[in-house]
Amino acid sequence: MSSQPPTEAELRDAMRLASVQLDEAEARAEPFEMVHALTQVARCYRGLSMLPSAEACLLQALRWSRVCGSIDATVDLVCELSETTVALASQTQPQDASRAHAARERARDHAFEASTLAGRVADPSWEVQVLLRISDVLDRCGDRDDAVQLQTRALRLMSGAAAEAVDPALLPSLGRLADS
């Protein structure tokens, strides 16, 4: 079975539900609920190709995530924000090159923020995923050298994680070599 992208009607239904959840979260002013609700609304806007509105919601969600103090949520939102703004740059390019350039600059800023924060996430495999996500954004912005550097950093992390997973008892000759 192939998974079909949602129809516009399904996206609009999802938007109505997300808007209701946002209203409820705003009534309680609970930071985690606000992050979740704003992110859902932003994803609906993105699905409907309403990228400026998606960006605005993600920026609000990012402010709330910083209130929560969850670095993982913050990093995820910064990644999603960078992906959204680079998509906005692509969408805007044919009509307005200066707005597209400004969107690419914001995407770069978000990507570099994510690369700085990536080392603070809870799970090393999540850090690798973050680095690869923002590497893709930088590549789409035309920053291939920076993208390659992040991919290299991710590969080093992956090889380091693999090395840490090896049981030293399975490699007795390594200890003898070190003693020589």
PDB file of C-alpha atoms in Angstrom:
ATOM      1  CA  MET A   1       0.000   0.000   0.000  1.00  0.00           C
ATOM      2  CA  SER A   2       1.224   3.482  -0.817  1.00  0.00           C
ATOM      3  CA  SER A   3       0.506   6.291   1.572  1.00  0.00           C
ATOM      4  CA  GLN A   4      -1.167   9.166  -0.192  1.00  0.00           C
ATOM      5  CA  PRO A   5      -0.507  12.723   0.914  1.00  0.00           C
ATOM      6  CA  PRO A   6      -3.469  14.225   2.742  1.00  0.00           C
ATOM      7  CA  THR A   7      -6.063  15.998   0.661  1.00  0.00           C
ATOM      8  CA  GLU A   8      -6.747  19.685   1.128  1.00  0.00           C
ATOM      9  CA  ALA A   9     -10.035  18.803   2.858  1.00  0.00           C
ATOM     10  CA  GLU A  10      -8.168  16.520   5.290  1.00  0.00           C
ATOM     11  CA  LEU A  11      -5.606  19.257   5.930  1.00  0.00           C
ATOM     12  CA  ARG A  12      -8.369  21.786   6.610  1.00  0.00           C
ATOM     13  CA  ASP A  13     -10.031  19.344   9.042  1.00  0.00           C
ATOM     14  CA  ALA A  14      -6.685  18.861  10.761  1.00  0.00           C
ATOM     15  CA  MET A  15      -6.319  22.656  10.935  1.00  0.00           C
ATOM     16  CA  ARG A  16      -9.724  23.014  12.601  1.00  0.00           C
ATOM     17  CA  LEU A  17      -8.788  20.390  15.196  1.00  0.00           C
ATOM     18  CA  ALA A  18      -5.366  21.950  15.778  1.00  0.00           C
ATOM     19  CA  SER A  19      -6.984  25.375  16.192  1.00  0.00           C
ATOM     20  CA  VAL A  20      -9.357  24.019  18.826  1.00  0.00           C
ATOM     21  CA  GLN A  21      -6.418  22.424  20.656  1.00  0.00           C
ATOM     22  CA  LEU A  22      -4.546  25.729  20.469  1.00  0.00           C
ATOM     23  CA  ASP A  23      -7.528  27.594  21.935  1.00  0.00           C
ATOM     24  CA  GLU A  24      -7.669  25.089  24.803  1.00  0.00           C
ATOM     25  CA  ALA A  25      -3.913  25.308  25.385  1.00  0.00           C
ATOM     26  CA  GLU A  26      -4.067  29.113  25.407  1.00  0.00           C
ATOM     27  CA  ALA A  27      -6.831  28.996  28.033  1.00  0.00           C
ATOM     28  CA  ARG A  28      -4.556  26.950  30.311  1.00  0.00           C
ATOM     29  CA  ALA A  29      -1.295  28.692  29.275  1.00  0.00           C
ATOM     30  CA  GLU A  30       0.538  25.411  29.878  1.00  0.00           C
ATOM     31  CA  PRO A  31       3.918  25.674  28.074  1.00  0.00           C
ATOM     32  CA  PHE A  32       4.170  22.063  26.841  1.00  0.00           C
ATOM     33  CA  GLU A  33       0.591  22.169  25.541  1.00  0.00           C
ATOM     34  CA  MET A  34       1.298  25.494  23.807  1.00  0.00           C
ATOM     35  CA  VAL A  35       4.376  24.056  22.098  1.00  0.00           C
ATOM     36  CA  HIS A  36       2.438  21.017  20.893  1.00  0.00           C
ATOM     37  CA  ALA A  37      -0.618  22.976  19.741  1.00  0.00           C
ATOM     38  CA  LEU A  38       1.368  25.690  17.946  1.00  0.00           C
ATOM     39  CA  THR A  39       3.519  23.060  16.253  1.00  0.00           C
ATOM     40  CA  GLN A  40       0.421  21.218  15.040  1.00  0.00           C
ATOM     41  CA  VAL A  41      -1.077  24.422  13.658  1.00  0.00           C
ATOM     42  CA  ALA A  42       2.236  25.225  11.945  1.00  0.00           C
ATOM     43  CA  ARG A  43       2.346  21.779  10.343  1.00  0.00           C
ATOM     44  CA  CYS A  44      -1.183  22.270   9.039  1.00  0.00           C
ATOM     45  CA  TYR A  45      -0.218  25.644   7.582  1.00  0.00           C
ATOM     46  CA  ARG A  46       2.826  24.034   6.007  1.00  0.00           C
ATOM     47  CA  GLY A  47       0.704  21.260   4.514  1.00  0.00           C
ATOM     48  CA  LEU A  48      -1.550  23.936   3.024  1.00  0.00           C
ATOM     49  CA  SER A  49       1.548  25.736   1.620  1.00  0.00           C
ATOM     50  CA  MET A  50       0.885  28.718   3.876  1.00  0.00           C
ATOM     51  CA  LEU A  51       4.547  28.963   4.822  1.00  0.00           C
ATOM     52  CA  PRO A  52       4.655  32.489   6.315  1.00  0.00           C
ATOM     53  CA  SER A  53       1.890  31.482   8.756  1.00  0.00           C
ATOM     54  CA  ALA A  54       3.710  28.221   9.507  1.00  0.00           C
ATOM     55  CA  GLU A  55       6.896  30.150  10.241  1.00  0.00           C
ATOM     56  CA  ALA A  56       5.047  32.536  12.582  1.00  0.00           C
ATOM     57  CA  CYS A  57       3.503  29.643  14.543  1.00  0.00           C
ATOM     58  CA  LEU A  58       6.838  27.849  14.796  1.00  0.00           C
ATOM     59  CA  LEU A  59       8.475  31.012  16.158  1.00  0.00           C
ATOM     60  CA  GLN A  60       5.759  31.213  18.834  1.00  0.00           C
ATOM     61  CA  ALA A  61       6.196  27.515  19.636  1.00  0.00           C
ATOM     62  CA  LEU A  62       9.946  28.063  19.925  1.00  0.00           C
ATOM     63  CA  ARG A  63       9.429  30.821  22.497  1.00  0.00           C
ATOM     64  CA  TRP A  64       7.199  28.504  24.529  1.00  0.00           C
ATOM     65  CA  SER A  65       9.667  25.615  24.254  1.00  0.00           C
ATOM     66  CA  ARG A  66      12.362  27.822  25.745  1.00  0.00           C
ATOM     67  CA  VAL A  67      10.030  28.511  28.672  1.00  0.00           C
ATOM     68  CA  CYS A  68       9.710  24.725  29.123  1.00  0.00           C
ATOM     69  CA  GLY A  69      13.477  24.290  29.180  1.00  0.00           C
ATOM     70  CA  SER A  70      13.337  21.196  26.967  1.00  0.00           C
ATOM     71  CA  ILE A  71      16.427  21.285  24.781  1.00  0.00           C
ATOM     72  CA  ASP A  72      15.161  18.384  22.647  1.00  0.00           C
ATOM     73  CA  ALA A  73      11.894  20.191  21.875  1.00  0.00           C
ATOM     74  CA  THR A  74      13.766  23.412  21.177  1.00  0.00           C
ATOM     75  CA  VAL A  75      16.196  21.702  18.804  1.00  0.00           C
ATOM     76  CA  ASP A  76      13.359  19.939  16.983  1.00  0.00           C
ATOM     77  CA  LEU A  77      11.510  23.231  16.547  1.00  0.00           C
ATOM     78  CA  VAL A  78      14.618  25.045  15.334  1.00  0.00           C
ATOM     79  CA  CYS A  79      15.116  22.265  12.760  1.00  0.00           C
ATOM     80  CA  GLU A  80      11.494  22.476  11.670  1.00  0.00           C
ATOM     81  CA  LEU A  81      11.779  26.256  11.484  1.00  0.00           C
ATOM     82  CA  SER A  82      14.883  26.021   9.302  1.00  0.00           C
ATOM     83  CA  GLU A  83      13.141  23.492   7.019  1.00  0.00           C
ATOM     84  CA  THR A  84      10.071  25.715   6.763  1.00  0.00           C
ATOM     85  CA  THR A  85      12.015  28.876   5.996  1.00  0.00           C
ATOM     86  CA  VAL A  86      14.117  27.197   3.299  1.00  0.00           C
ATOM     87  CA  ALA A  87      10.866  25.925   1.750  1.00  0.00           C
ATOM     88  CA  LEU A  88       9.526  29.480   1.976  1.00  0.00           C
ATOM     89  CA  ALA A  89      12.634  30.716   0.153  1.00  0.00           C
ATOM     90  CA  SER A  90      12.008  28.225  -2.649  1.00  0.00           C
ATOM     91  CA  GLN A  91       8.323  29.138  -2.816  1.00  0.00           C
ATOM     92  CA  THR A  92       9.081  32.886  -2.844  1.00  0.00           C
ATOM     93  CA  GLN A  93      12.031  32.856  -5.261  1.00  0.00           C
ATOM     94  CA  PRO A  94      10.071  33.161  -8.520  1.00  0.00           C
ATOM     95  CA  GLN A  95       8.109  36.207  -7.312  1.00  0.00           C
ATOM     96  CA  ASP A  96      10.501  38.076  -5.034  1.00  0.00           C
ATOM     97  CA  ALA A  97      14.225  37.353  -4.972  1.00  0.00           C
ATOM     98  CA  SER A  98      14.909  39.672  -2.020  1.00  0.00           C
ATOM     99  CA  ARG A  99      12.264  37.977   0.178  1.00  0.00           C
ATOM    100  CA  ALA A 100      13.642  34.592  -0.879  1.00  0.00           C
ATOM    101  CA  HIS A 101      17.149  35.710   0.084  1.00  0.00           C
ATOM    102  CA  ALA A 102      15.895  36.916   3.480  1.00  0.00           C
ATOM    103  CA  ALA A 103      14.127  33.572   4.059  1.00  0.00           C
ATOM    104  CA  ARG A 104      17.335  31.664   3.167  1.00  0.00           C
ATOM    105  CA  GLU A 105      19.268  33.802   5.651  1.00  0.00           C
ATOM    106  CA  ARG A 106      16.734  32.963   8.378  1.00  0.00           C
ATOM    107  CA  ALA A 107      16.964  29.285   7.430  1.00  0.00           C
ATOM    108  CA  ARG A 108      20.764  29.452   7.765  1.00  0.00           C
ATOM    109  CA  ASP A 109      20.502  31.196  11.133  1.00  0.00           C
ATOM    110  CA  HIS A 110      18.121  28.529  12.425  1.00  0.00           C
ATOM    111  CA  ALA A 111      20.309  25.748  11.028  1.00  0.00           C
ATOM    112  CA  PHE A 112      23.419  27.112  12.703  1.00  0.00           C
ATOM    113  CA  GLU A 113      21.526  27.507  15.984  1.00  0.00           C
ATOM    114  CA  ALA A 114      20.413  23.874  15.717  1.00  0.00           C
ATOM    115  CA  SER A 115      23.986  22.745  15.020  1.00  0.00           C
ATOM    116  CA  THR A 116      25.139  24.566  18.154  1.00  0.00           C
ATOM    117  CA  LEU A 117      22.372  23.066  20.291  1.00  0.00           C
ATOM    118  CA  ALA A 118      22.608  19.564  18.791  1.00  0.00           C
ATOM    119  CA  GLY A 119      25.383  18.479  21.148  1.00  0.00           C
ATOM    120  CA  ARG A 120      23.085  19.104  24.122  1.00  0.00           C
ATOM    121  CA  VAL A 121      20.264  16.738  23.116  1.00  0.00           C
ATOM    122  CA  ALA A 122      19.559  13.712  25.290  1.00  0.00           C
ATOM    123  CA  ASP A 123      20.271  10.960  22.761  1.00  0.00           C
ATOM    124  CA  PRO A 124      23.361  10.697  20.518  1.00  0.00           C
ATOM    125  CA  SER A 125      21.332   9.129  17.703  1.00  0.00           C
ATOM    126  CA  TRP A 126      18.969  12.112  17.865  1.00  0.00           C
ATOM    127  CA  GLU A 127      21.994  14.405  17.556  1.00  0.00           C
ATOM    128  CA  VAL A 128      22.960  12.583  14.348  1.00  0.00           C
ATOM    129  CA  GLN A 129      19.432  13.024  12.969  1.00  0.00           C
ATOM    130  CA  VAL A 130      19.507  16.737  13.826  1.00  0.00           C
ATOM    131  CA  LEU A 131      22.841  17.206  12.091  1.00  0.00           C
ATOM    132  CA  LEU A 132      21.609  15.450   8.965  1.00  0.00           C
ATOM    133  CA  ARG A 133      18.383  17.464   8.908  1.00  0.00           C
ATOM    134  CA  ILE A 134      20.147  20.787   9.118  1.00  0.00           C
ATOM    135  CA  SER A 135      22.824  19.628   6.704  1.00  0.00           C
ATOM    136  CA  ASP A 136      20.037  19.177   4.164  1.00  0.00           C
ATOM    137  CA  VAL A 137      18.753  22.688   4.891  1.00  0.00           C
ATOM    138  CA  LEU A 138      22.198  24.213   4.426  1.00  0.00           C
ATOM    139  CA  ASP A 139      22.644  22.291   1.191  1.00  0.00           C
ATOM    140  CA  ARG A 140      19.312  23.657  -0.065  1.00  0.00           C
ATOM    141  CA  CYS A 141      20.546  27.152   0.875  1.00  0.00           C
ATOM    142  CA  GLY A 142      23.626  26.592  -1.272  1.00  0.00           C
ATOM    143  CA  ASP A 143      26.016  26.209   1.679  1.00  0.00           C
ATOM    144  CA  ARG A 144      27.513  22.910   0.544  1.00  0.00           C
ATOM    145  CA  ASP A 145      30.749  23.207   2.535  1.00  0.00           C
ATOM    146  CA  ASP A 146      28.865  23.747   5.792  1.00  0.00           C
ATOM    147  CA  ALA A 147      26.487  20.925   4.891  1.00  0.00           C
ATOM    148  CA  VAL A 148      29.416  18.555   4.320  1.00  0.00           C
ATOM    149  CA  GLN A 149      30.971  19.574   7.641  1.00  0.00           C
ATOM    150  CA  LEU A 150      27.756  18.692   9.464  1.00  0.00           C
ATOM    151  CA  GLN A 151      27.502  15.374   7.619  1.00  0.00           C
ATOM    152  CA  THR A 152      31.089  14.622   8.615  1.00  0.00           C
ATOM    153  CA  ARG A 153      30.275  15.480  12.239  1.00  0.00           C
ATOM    154  CA  ALA A 154      27.266  13.141  12.071  1.00  0.00           C
ATOM    155  CA  LEU A 155      29.386  10.336  10.592  1.00  0.00           C
ATOM    156  CA  ARG A 156      31.961  10.763  13.354  1.00  0.00           C
ATOM    157  CA  LEU A 157      29.198  10.508  15.932  1.00  0.00           C
ATOM    158  CA  MET A 158      27.798   7.391  14.249  1.00  0.00           C
ATOM    159  CA  SER A 159      31.210   5.711  14.145  1.00  0.00           C
ATOM    160  CA  GLY A 160      31.880   6.730  17.753  1.00  0.00           C
ATOM    161  CA  ALA A 161      28.573   5.282  18.879  1.00  0.00           C
ATOM    162  CA  ALA A 162      29.393   2.057  17.054  1.00  0.00           C
ATOM    163  CA  ALA A 163      32.803   1.906  18.719  1.00  0.00           C
ATOM    164  CA  GLU A 164      31.274   2.455  22.165  1.00  0.00           C
ATOM    165  CA  ALA A 165      28.791  -0.355  21.526  1.00  0.00           C
ATOM    166  CA  VAL A 166      31.600  -2.903  21.143  1.00  0.00           C
ATOM    167  CA  ASP A 167      32.218  -4.978  24.253  1.00  0.00           C
ATOM    168  CA  PRO A 168      35.945  -4.660  25.135  1.00  0.00           C
ATOM    169  CA  ALA A 169      35.983  -8.290  26.355  1.00  0.00           C
ATOM    170  CA  LEU A 170      35.374  -9.341  22.756  1.00  0.00           C
ATOM    171  CA  LEU A 171      38.619  -7.668  21.696  1.00  0.00           C
ATOM    172  CA  PRO A 172      41.282  -9.059  24.071  1.00  0.00           C
ATOM    173  CA  SER A 173      44.146  -8.465  21.658  1.00  0.00           C
ATOM    174  CA  LEU A 174      43.626  -4.708  21.782  1.00  0.00           C
ATOM    175  CA  GLY A 175      44.596  -4.639  25.447  1.00  0.00           C
ATOM    176  CA  ARG A 176      47.748  -6.630  24.768  1.00  0.00           C
ATOM    177  CA  LEU A 177      48.713  -4.257  21.936  1.00  0.00           C
ATOM    178  CA  ALA A 178      48.293  -1.301  24.240  1.00  0.00           C
ATOM    179  CA  ASP A 179      50.507  -2.961  26.853  1.00  0.00           C
ATOM    180  CA  SER A 180      53.338  -3.557  24.352  1.00  0.00           C
TER     181      SER A 180
END
